[in-house]
mmCIF file of C-alpha atoms and ligand atoms in Angstrom:
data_model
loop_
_atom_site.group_PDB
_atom_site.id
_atom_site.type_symbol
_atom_site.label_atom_id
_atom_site.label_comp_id
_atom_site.label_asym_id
_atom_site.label_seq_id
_atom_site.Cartn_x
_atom_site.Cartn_y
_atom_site.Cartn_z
ATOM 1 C CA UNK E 137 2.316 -29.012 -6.991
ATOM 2 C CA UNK E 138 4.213 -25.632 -7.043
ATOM 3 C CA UNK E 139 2.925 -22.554 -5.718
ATOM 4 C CA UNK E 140 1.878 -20.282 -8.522
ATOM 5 C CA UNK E 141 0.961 -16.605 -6.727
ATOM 6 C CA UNK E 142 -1.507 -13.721 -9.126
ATOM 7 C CA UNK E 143 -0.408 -10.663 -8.068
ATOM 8 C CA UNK E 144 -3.046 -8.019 -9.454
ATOM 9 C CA UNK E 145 -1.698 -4.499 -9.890
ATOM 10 C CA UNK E 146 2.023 -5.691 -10.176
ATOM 11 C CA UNK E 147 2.723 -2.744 -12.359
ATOM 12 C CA UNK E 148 1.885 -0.043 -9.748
ATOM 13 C CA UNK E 149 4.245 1.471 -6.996
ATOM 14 C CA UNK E 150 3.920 -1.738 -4.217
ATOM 15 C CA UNK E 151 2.796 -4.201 -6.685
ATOM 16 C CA UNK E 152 6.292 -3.890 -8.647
ATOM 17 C CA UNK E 153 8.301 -4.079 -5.229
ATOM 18 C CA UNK E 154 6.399 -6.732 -4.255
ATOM 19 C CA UNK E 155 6.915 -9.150 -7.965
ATOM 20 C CA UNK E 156 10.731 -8.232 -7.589
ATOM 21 C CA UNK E 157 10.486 -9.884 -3.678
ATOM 22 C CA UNK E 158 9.088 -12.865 -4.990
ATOM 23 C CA UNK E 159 10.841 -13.458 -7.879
ATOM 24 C CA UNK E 160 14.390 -12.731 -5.479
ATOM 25 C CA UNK E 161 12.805 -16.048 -4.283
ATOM 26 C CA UNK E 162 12.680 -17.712 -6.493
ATOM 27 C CA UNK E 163 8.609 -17.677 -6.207
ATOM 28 C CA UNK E 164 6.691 -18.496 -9.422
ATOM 29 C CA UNK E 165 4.258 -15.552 -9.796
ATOM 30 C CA UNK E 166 1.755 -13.796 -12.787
ATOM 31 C CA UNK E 167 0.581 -10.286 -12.757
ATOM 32 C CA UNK E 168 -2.627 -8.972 -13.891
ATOM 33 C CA UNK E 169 -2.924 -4.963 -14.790
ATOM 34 C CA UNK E 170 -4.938 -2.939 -16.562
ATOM 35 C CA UNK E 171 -1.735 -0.477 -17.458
ATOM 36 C CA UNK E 172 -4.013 2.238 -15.807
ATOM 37 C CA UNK E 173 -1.470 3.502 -13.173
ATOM 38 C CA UNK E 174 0.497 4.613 -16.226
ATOM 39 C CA UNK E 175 3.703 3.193 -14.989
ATOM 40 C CA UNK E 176 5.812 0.956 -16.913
ATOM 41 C CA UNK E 177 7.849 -0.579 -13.854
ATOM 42 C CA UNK E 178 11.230 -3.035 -14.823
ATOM 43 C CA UNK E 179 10.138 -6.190 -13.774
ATOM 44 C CA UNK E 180 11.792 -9.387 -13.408
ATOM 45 C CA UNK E 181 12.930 -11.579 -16.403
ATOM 46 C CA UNK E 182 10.489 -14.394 -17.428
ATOM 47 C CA UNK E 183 7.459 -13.081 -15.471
ATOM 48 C CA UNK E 184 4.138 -13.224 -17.278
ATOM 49 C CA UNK E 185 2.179 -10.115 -17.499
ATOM 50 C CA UNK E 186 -1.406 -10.256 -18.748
ATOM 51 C CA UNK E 187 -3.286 -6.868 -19.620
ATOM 52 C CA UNK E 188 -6.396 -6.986 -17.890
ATOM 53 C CA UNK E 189 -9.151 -6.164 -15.769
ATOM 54 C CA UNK E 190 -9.648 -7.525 -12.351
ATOM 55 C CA UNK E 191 -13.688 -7.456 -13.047
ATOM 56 C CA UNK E 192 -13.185 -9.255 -16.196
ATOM 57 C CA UNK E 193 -13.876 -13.009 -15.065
ATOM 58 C CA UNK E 194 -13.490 -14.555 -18.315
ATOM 59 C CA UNK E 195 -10.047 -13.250 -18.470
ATOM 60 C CA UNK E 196 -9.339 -13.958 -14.253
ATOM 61 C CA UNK E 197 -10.464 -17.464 -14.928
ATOM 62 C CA UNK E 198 -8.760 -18.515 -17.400
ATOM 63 C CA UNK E 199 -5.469 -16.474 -16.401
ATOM 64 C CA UNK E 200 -6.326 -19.100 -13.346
ATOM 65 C CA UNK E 201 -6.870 -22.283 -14.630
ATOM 66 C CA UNK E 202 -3.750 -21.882 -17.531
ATOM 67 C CA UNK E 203 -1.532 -21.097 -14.849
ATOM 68 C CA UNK E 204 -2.990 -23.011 -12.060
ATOM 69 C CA UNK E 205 -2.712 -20.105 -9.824
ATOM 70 C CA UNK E 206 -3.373 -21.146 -5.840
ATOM 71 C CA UNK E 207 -2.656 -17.800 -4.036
ATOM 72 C CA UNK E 208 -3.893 -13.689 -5.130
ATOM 73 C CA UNK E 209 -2.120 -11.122 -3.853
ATOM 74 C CA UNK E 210 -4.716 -8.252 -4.510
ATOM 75 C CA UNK E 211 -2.773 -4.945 -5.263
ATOM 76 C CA UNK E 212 -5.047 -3.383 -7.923
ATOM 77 C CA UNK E 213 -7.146 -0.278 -7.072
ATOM 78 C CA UNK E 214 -7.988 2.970 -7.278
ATOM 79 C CA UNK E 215 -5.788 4.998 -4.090
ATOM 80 C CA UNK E 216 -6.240 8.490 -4.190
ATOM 81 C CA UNK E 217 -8.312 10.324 -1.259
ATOM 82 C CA UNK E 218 -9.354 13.351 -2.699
ATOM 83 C CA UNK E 219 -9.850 11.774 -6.109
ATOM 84 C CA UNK E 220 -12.472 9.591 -4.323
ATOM 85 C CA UNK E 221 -14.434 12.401 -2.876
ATOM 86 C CA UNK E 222 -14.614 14.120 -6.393
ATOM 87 C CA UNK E 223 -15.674 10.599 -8.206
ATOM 88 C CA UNK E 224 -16.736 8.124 -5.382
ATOM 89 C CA UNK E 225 -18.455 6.245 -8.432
ATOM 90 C CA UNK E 226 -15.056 5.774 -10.124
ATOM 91 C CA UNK E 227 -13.778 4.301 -6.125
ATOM 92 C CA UNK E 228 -16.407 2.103 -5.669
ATOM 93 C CA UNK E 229 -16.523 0.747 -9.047
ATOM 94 C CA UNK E 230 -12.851 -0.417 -9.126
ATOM 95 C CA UNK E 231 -12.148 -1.572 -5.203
ATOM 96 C CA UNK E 232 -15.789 -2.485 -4.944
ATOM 97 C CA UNK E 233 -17.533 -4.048 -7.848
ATOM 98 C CA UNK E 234 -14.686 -4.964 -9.978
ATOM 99 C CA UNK E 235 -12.715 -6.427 -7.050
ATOM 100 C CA UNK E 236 -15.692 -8.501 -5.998
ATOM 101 C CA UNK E 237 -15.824 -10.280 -9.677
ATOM 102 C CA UNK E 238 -12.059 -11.254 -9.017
ATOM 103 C CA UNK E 239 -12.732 -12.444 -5.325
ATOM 104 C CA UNK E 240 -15.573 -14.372 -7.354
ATOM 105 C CA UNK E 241 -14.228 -15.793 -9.769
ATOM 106 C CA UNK E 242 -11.397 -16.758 -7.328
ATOM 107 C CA UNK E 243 -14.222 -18.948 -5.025
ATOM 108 C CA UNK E 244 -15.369 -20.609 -8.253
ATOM 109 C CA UNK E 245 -11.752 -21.553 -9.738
ATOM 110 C CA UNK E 246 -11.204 -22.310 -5.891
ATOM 111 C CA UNK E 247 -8.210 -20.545 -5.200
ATOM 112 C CA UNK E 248 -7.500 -20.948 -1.088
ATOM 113 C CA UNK E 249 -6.149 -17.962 -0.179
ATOM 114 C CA UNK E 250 -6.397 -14.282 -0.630
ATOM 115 C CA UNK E 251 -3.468 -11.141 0.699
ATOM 116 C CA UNK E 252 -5.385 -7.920 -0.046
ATOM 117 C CA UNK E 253 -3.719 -4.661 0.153
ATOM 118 C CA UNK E 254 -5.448 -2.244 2.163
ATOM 119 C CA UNK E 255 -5.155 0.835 4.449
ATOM 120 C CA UNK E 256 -5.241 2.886 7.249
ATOM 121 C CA UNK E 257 -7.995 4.828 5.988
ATOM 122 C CA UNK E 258 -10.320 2.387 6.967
ATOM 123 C CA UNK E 259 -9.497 4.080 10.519
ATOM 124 C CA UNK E 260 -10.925 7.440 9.432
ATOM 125 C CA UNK E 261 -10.043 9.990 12.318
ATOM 126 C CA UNK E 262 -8.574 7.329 15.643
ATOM 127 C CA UNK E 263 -9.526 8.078 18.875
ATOM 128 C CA UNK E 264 -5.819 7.579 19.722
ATOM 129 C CA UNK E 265 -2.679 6.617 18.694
ATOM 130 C CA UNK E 266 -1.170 3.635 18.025
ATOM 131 C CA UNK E 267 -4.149 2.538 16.076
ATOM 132 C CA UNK E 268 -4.913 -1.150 17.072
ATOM 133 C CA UNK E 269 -6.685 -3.527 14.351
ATOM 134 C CA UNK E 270 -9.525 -3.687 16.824
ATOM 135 C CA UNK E 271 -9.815 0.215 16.685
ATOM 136 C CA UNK E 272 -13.028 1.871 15.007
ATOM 137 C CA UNK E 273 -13.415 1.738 11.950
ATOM 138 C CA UNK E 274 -14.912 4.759 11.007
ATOM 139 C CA UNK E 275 -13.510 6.102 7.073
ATOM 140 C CA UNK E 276 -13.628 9.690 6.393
ATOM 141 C CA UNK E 277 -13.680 9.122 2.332
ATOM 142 C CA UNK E 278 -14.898 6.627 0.112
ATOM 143 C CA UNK E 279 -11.362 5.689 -0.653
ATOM 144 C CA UNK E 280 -11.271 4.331 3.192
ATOM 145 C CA UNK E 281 -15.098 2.898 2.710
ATOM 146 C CA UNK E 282 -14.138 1.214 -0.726
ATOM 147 C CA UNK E 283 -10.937 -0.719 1.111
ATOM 148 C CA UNK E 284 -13.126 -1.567 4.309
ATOM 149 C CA UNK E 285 -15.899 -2.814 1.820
ATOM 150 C CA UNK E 286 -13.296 -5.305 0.428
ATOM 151 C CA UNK E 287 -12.558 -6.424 3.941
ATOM 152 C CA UNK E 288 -15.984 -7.141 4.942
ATOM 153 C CA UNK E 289 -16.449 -9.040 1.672
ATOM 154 C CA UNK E 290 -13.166 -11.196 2.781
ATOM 155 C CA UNK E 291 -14.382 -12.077 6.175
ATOM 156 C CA UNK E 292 -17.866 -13.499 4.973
ATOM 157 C CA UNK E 293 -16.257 -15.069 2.253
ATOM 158 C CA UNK E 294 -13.617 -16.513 5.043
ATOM 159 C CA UNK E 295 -16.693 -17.678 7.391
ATOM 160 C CA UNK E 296 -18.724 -19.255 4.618
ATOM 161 C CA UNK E 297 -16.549 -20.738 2.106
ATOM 162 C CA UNK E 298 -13.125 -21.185 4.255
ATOM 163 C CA UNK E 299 -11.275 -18.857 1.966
ATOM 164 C CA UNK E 300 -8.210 -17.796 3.979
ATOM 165 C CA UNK E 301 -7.419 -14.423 3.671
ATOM 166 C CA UNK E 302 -5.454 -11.582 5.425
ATOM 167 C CA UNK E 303 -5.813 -7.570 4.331
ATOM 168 C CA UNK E 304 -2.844 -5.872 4.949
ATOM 169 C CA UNK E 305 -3.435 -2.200 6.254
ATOM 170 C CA UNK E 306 -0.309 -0.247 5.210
ATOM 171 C CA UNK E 307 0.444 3.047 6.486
ATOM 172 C CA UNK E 308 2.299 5.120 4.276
ATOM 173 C CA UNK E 309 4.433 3.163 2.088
ATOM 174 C CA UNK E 310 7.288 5.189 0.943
ATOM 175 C CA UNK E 311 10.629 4.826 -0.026
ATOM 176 C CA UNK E 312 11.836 2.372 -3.072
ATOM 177 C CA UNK E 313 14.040 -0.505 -4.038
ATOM 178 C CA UNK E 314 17.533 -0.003 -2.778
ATOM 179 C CA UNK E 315 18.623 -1.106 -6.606
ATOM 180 C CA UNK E 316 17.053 2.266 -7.305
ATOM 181 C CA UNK E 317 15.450 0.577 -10.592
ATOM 182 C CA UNK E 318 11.912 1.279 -9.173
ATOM 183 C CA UNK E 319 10.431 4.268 -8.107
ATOM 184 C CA UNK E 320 7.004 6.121 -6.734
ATOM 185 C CA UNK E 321 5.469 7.644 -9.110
ATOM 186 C CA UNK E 322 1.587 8.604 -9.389
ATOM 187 C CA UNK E 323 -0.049 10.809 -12.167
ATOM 188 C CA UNK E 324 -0.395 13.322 -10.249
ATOM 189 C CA UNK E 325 1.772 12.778 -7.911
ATOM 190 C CA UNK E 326 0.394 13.409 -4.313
ATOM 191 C CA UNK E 327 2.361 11.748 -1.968
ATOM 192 C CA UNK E 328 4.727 13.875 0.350
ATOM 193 C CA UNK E 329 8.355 12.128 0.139
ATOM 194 C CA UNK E 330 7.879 12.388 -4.055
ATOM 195 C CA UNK E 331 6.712 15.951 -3.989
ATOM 196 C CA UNK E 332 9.403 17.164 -1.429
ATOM 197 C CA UNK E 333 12.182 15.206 -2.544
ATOM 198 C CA UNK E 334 11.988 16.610 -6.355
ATOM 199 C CA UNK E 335 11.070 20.038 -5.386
ATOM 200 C CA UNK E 336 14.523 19.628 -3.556
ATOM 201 C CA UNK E 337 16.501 18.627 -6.555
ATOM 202 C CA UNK E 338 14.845 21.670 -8.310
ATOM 203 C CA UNK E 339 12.313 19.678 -10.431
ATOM 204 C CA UNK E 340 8.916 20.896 -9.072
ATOM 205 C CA UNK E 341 7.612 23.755 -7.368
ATOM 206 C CA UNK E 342 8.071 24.268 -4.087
ATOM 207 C CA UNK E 343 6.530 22.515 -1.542
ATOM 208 C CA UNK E 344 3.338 23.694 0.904
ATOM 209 C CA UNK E 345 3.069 21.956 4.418
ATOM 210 C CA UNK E 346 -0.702 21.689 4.283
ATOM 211 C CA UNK E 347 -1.204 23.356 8.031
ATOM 212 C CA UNK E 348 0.888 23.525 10.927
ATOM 213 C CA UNK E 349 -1.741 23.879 13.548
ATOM 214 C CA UNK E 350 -2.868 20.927 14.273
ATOM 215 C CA UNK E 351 -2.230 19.336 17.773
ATOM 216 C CA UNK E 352 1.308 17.569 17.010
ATOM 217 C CA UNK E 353 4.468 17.942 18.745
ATOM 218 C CA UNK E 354 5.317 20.951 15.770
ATOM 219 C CA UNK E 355 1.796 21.381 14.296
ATOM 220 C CA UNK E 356 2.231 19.436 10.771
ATOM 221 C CA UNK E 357 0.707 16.387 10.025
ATOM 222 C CA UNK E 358 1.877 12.883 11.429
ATOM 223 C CA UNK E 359 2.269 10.094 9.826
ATOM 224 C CA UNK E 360 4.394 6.571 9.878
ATOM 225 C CA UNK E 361 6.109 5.918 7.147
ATOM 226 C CA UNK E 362 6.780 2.470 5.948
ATOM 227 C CA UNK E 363 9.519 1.177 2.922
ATOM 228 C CA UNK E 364 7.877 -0.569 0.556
ATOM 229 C CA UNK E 365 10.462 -3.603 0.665
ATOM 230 C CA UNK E 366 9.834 -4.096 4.608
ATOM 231 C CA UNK E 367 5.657 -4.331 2.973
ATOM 232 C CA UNK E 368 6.483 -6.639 0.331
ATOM 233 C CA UNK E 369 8.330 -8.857 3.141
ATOM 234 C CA UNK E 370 5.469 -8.643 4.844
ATOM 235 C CA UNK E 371 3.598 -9.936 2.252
ATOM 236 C CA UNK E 372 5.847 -12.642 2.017
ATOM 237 C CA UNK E 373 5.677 -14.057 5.727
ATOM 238 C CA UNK E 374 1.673 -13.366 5.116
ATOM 239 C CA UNK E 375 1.552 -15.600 1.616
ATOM 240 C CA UNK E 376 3.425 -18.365 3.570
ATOM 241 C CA UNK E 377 1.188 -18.349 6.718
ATOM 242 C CA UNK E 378 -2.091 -18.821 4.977
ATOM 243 C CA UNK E 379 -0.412 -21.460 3.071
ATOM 244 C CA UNK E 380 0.425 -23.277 6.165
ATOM 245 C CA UNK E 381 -3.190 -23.251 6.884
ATOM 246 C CA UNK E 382 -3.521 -20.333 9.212
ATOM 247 C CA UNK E 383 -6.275 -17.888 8.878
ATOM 248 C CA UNK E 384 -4.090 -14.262 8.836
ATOM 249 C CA UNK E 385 -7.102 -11.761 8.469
ATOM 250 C CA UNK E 386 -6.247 -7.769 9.074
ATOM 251 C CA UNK E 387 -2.425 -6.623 10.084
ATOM 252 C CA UNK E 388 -1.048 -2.858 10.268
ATOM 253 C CA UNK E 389 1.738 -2.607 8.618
ATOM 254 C CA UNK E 390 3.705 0.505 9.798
ATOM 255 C CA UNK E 391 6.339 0.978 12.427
ATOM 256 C CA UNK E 392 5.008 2.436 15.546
ATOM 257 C CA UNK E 393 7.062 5.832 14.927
ATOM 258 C CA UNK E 394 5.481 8.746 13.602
ATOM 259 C CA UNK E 395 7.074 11.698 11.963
ATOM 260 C CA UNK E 396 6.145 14.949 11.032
ATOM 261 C CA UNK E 397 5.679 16.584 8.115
ATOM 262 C CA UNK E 398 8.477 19.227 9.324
ATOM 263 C CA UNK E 399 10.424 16.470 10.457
ATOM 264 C CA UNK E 400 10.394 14.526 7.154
ATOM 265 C CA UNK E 401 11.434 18.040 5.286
ATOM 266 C CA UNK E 402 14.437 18.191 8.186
ATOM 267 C CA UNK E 403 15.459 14.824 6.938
ATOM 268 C CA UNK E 404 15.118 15.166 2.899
ATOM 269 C CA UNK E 405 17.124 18.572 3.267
ATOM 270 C CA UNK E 406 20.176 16.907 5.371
ATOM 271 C CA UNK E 407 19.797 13.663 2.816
ATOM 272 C CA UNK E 408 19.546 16.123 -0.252
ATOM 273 C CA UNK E 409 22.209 18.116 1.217
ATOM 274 C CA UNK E 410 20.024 21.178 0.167
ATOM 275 C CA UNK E 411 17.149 22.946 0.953
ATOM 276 C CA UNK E 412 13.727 22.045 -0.180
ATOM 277 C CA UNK E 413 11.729 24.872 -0.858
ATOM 278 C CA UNK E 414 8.341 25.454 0.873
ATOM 279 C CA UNK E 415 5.734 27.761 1.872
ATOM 280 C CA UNK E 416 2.974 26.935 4.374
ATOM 281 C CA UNK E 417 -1.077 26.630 3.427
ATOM 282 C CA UNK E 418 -4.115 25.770 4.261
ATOM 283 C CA UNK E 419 -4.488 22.325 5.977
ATOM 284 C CA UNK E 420 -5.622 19.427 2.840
ATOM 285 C CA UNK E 421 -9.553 18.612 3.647
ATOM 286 C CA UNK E 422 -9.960 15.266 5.075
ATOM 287 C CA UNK E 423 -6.186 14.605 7.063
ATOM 288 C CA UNK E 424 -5.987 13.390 10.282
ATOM 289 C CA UNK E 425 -3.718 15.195 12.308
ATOM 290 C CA UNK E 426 -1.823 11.801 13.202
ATOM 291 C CA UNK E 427 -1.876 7.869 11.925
ATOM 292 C CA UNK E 428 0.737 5.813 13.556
ATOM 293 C CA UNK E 429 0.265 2.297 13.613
ATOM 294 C CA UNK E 430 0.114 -0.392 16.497
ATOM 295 C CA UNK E 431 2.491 -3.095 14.710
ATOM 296 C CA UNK E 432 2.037 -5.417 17.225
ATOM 297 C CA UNK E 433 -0.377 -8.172 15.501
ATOM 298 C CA UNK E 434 1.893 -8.108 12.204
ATOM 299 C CA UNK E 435 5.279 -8.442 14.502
ATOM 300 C CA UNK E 436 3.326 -11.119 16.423
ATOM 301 C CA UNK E 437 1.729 -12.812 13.746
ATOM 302 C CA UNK E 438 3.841 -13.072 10.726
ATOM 303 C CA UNK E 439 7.422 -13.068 12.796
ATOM 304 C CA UNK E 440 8.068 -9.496 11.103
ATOM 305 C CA UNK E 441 9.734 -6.302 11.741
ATOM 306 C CA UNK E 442 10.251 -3.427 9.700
ATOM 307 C CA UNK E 443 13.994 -2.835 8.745
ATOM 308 C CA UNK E 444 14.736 -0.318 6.376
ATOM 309 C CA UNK E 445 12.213 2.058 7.420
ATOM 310 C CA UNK E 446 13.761 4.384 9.498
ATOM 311 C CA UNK E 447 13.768 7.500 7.927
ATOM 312 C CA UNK E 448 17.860 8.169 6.412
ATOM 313 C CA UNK E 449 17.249 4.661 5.044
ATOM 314 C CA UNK E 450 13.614 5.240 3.465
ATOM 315 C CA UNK E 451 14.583 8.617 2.527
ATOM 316 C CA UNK E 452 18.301 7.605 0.929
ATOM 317 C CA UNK E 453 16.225 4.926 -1.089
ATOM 318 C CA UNK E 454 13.618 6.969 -2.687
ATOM 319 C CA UNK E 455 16.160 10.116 -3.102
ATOM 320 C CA UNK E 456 18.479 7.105 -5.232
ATOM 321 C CA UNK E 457 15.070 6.170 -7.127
ATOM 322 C CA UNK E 458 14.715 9.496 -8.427
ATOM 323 C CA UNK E 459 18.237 10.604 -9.875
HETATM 324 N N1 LIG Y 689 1.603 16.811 2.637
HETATM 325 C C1 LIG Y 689 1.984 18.136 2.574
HETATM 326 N N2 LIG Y 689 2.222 18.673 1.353
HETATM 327 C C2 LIG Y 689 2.100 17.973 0.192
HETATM 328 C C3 LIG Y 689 1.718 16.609 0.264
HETATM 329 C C4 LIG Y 689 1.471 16.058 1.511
HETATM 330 O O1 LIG Y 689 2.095 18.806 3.589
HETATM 331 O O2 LIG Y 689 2.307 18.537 -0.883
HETATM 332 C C5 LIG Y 689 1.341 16.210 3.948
HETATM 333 C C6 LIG Y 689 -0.092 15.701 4.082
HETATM 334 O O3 LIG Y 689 -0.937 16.725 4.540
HETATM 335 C C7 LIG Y 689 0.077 14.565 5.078
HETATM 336 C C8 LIG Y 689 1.493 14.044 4.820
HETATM 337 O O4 LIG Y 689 2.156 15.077 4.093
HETATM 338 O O5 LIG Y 689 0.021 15.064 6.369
HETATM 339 C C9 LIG Y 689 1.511 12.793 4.009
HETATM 340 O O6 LIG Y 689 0.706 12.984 2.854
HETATM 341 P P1 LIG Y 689 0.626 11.950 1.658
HETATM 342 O O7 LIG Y 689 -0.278 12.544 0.622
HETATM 343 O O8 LIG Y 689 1.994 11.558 1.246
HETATM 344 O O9 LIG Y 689 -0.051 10.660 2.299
HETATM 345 P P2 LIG Y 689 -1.434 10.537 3.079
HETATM 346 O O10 LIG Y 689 -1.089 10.415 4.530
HETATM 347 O O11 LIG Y 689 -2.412 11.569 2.721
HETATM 348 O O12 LIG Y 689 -2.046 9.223 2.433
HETATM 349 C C10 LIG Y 689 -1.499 7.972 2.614
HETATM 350 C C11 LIG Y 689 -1.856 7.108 1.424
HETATM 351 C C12 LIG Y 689 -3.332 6.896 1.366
HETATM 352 C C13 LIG Y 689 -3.831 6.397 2.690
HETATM 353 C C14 LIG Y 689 -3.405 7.297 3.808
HETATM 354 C C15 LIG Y 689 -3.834 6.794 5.135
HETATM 355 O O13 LIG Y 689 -1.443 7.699 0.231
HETATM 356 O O14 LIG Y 689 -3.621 5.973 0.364
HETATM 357 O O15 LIG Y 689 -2.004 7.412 3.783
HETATM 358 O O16 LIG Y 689 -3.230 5.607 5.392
HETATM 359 F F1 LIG Y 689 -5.171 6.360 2.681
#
């Protein structure tokens, strides 16, 4: 029987990338979203989109059995750090409660295999970089708890009912579809590359570097940046392993190379061609001074590499997305 893949969430920022990589594919896929992220991505011609809730089973199940759906690819969730200090309720609710009904109703319709999309955050502050998979997990917010929750529901789930699953710990996924048809965008927008990027084309305020002393090779932040195409390829490689049989379980997915917050304004400004406004302030509460991933497992593992990540690329993609 054909493979027929839910993707929850396909109307957010990876979600979209990802139901464009599948559908490139020819893969047959159905996405469930509640519309809450706002965004109204293009998405490929012919592919079903259901307006729902991931806690609603009656709506999961049936969306399951009509479609006779055999793989999730769990996108949906609530993503926003501070957000989740202010409302942990709201965090735990969503990635928690309501993601638990889908993994659920998933066991009972006995769907095989799970890809969940989670993050570094369930690292909290590392000892050391590269972070290794095997590295503490210690989160620093409930967004990090709420996505390490998840996890530990996968693994028992994995143990007892021989679900195969893998949670995919992205960095920070950046950048956008070459095609420039898709783009980040959160309400409000947050994320670095979005923020510095526009207030370089004159279309937000200038940006602030939240602190420059921390103990980095220039005092901002570090971070490792990750396109979201060389994620949803990931995905990919990670769908067809657990349908082969193997059991995937947790992957970074990042590069290995950090950057700088100073470093990524370097880059914008030579891809913009202009300057990007800026002041420095106060450090943001709850940043690590530096996440960088070990890749290893993932290279290992799923036979990937990340290839459009380096930073003219990523940055070149998600300047195109935005004029
Ligand atoms: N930054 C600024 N100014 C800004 C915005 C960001 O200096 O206006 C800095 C931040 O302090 C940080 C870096 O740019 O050092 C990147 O910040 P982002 O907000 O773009 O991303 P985060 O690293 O905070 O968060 C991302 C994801 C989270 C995930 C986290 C850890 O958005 O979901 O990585 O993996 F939890």
């Amino acid at each position: 029987m054909p493979s027929v893949t839910l993707i929850t969430g396909g109307l957010g920022f990876v979600g979209s990338h990802f139901v464009w990589a599948a559908a490139r594919e020819g893969r047959d896929v159905v996405v469930l979203d509640d519309g809450s992220a706002g965004t109204s991505p293009e998405l490929p011609e012919g592919v079903e989109v259901v307006r729902g809730d991931i806690g609603d089973r009656a709506t999961v199940g049936s969306l399951i059995r009509r479609r006779g759906v055999d793989a999730i690819v769990h996108f949906a969730g609530k993503i926003q750090v501070g957000e989740s200090v202010t409302n942990p309720a709201l965090y735990f609710d969503v990635n928690v409660v309501r993601a638990l009904a889908l993994l659920e109703e998933a066991r009972v319709a006995e769907v095989p295999r799970i890809l969940f999309s989670s993050t570094a955050a369930v690292y909290g502050e590392p000892e050391a970089v590269p972070i290794p998979e095997d590295a503490p997990k210690r989160p620093v917010n409930p967004y990090g708890a709420s996505k390490l929750t998840f996890e530990h529901a996968l693994e028992a789930y994995g143990r007892a009912y021989g679900l195969r699953w893998a949670a995919l710990r992205y960095f920070n996924a950046a950048g956008a579809d070459p095609s420039g048809k898709l783009r980040e965008a959160h309400d409000p927008e947050t994320h670095l590359i979005p923020l510095m990027l526009d207030a370089g084309l004159g279309r937000r305020p200038p940006l602030t570097l939240f602190g420059e002393d921390y103990p980095t090779r220039d005092g901002t932040c570090e971070r490792d940046y990750i396109h979201v195409v060389d994620l949803a390829s990931a995905h990919l490689k990670a769908l067809d392993r657990l349908a082969a049989g193997h059991a995937v379980g947790p992957l970074n997915l990042g590069t290995g190379q950090g950057s700088t917050v100073r470093e990524m304004v370097d880059e914008a400004e030579r891809v913009l061609g202009r300057a990007v406004p800026r002041s420095v302030g106060p450090r943001r509460a709850g940043d690590p001074s530096s996440l960088v991933a070990d890749p290893r497992r993932a290279e290992e593992v799923l036979g990937w590499k990340a290839q459009r990540s380096d930073l003219p690329t990523l940055l070149e993609d998600a300047l195109r997305s935005r004029t």
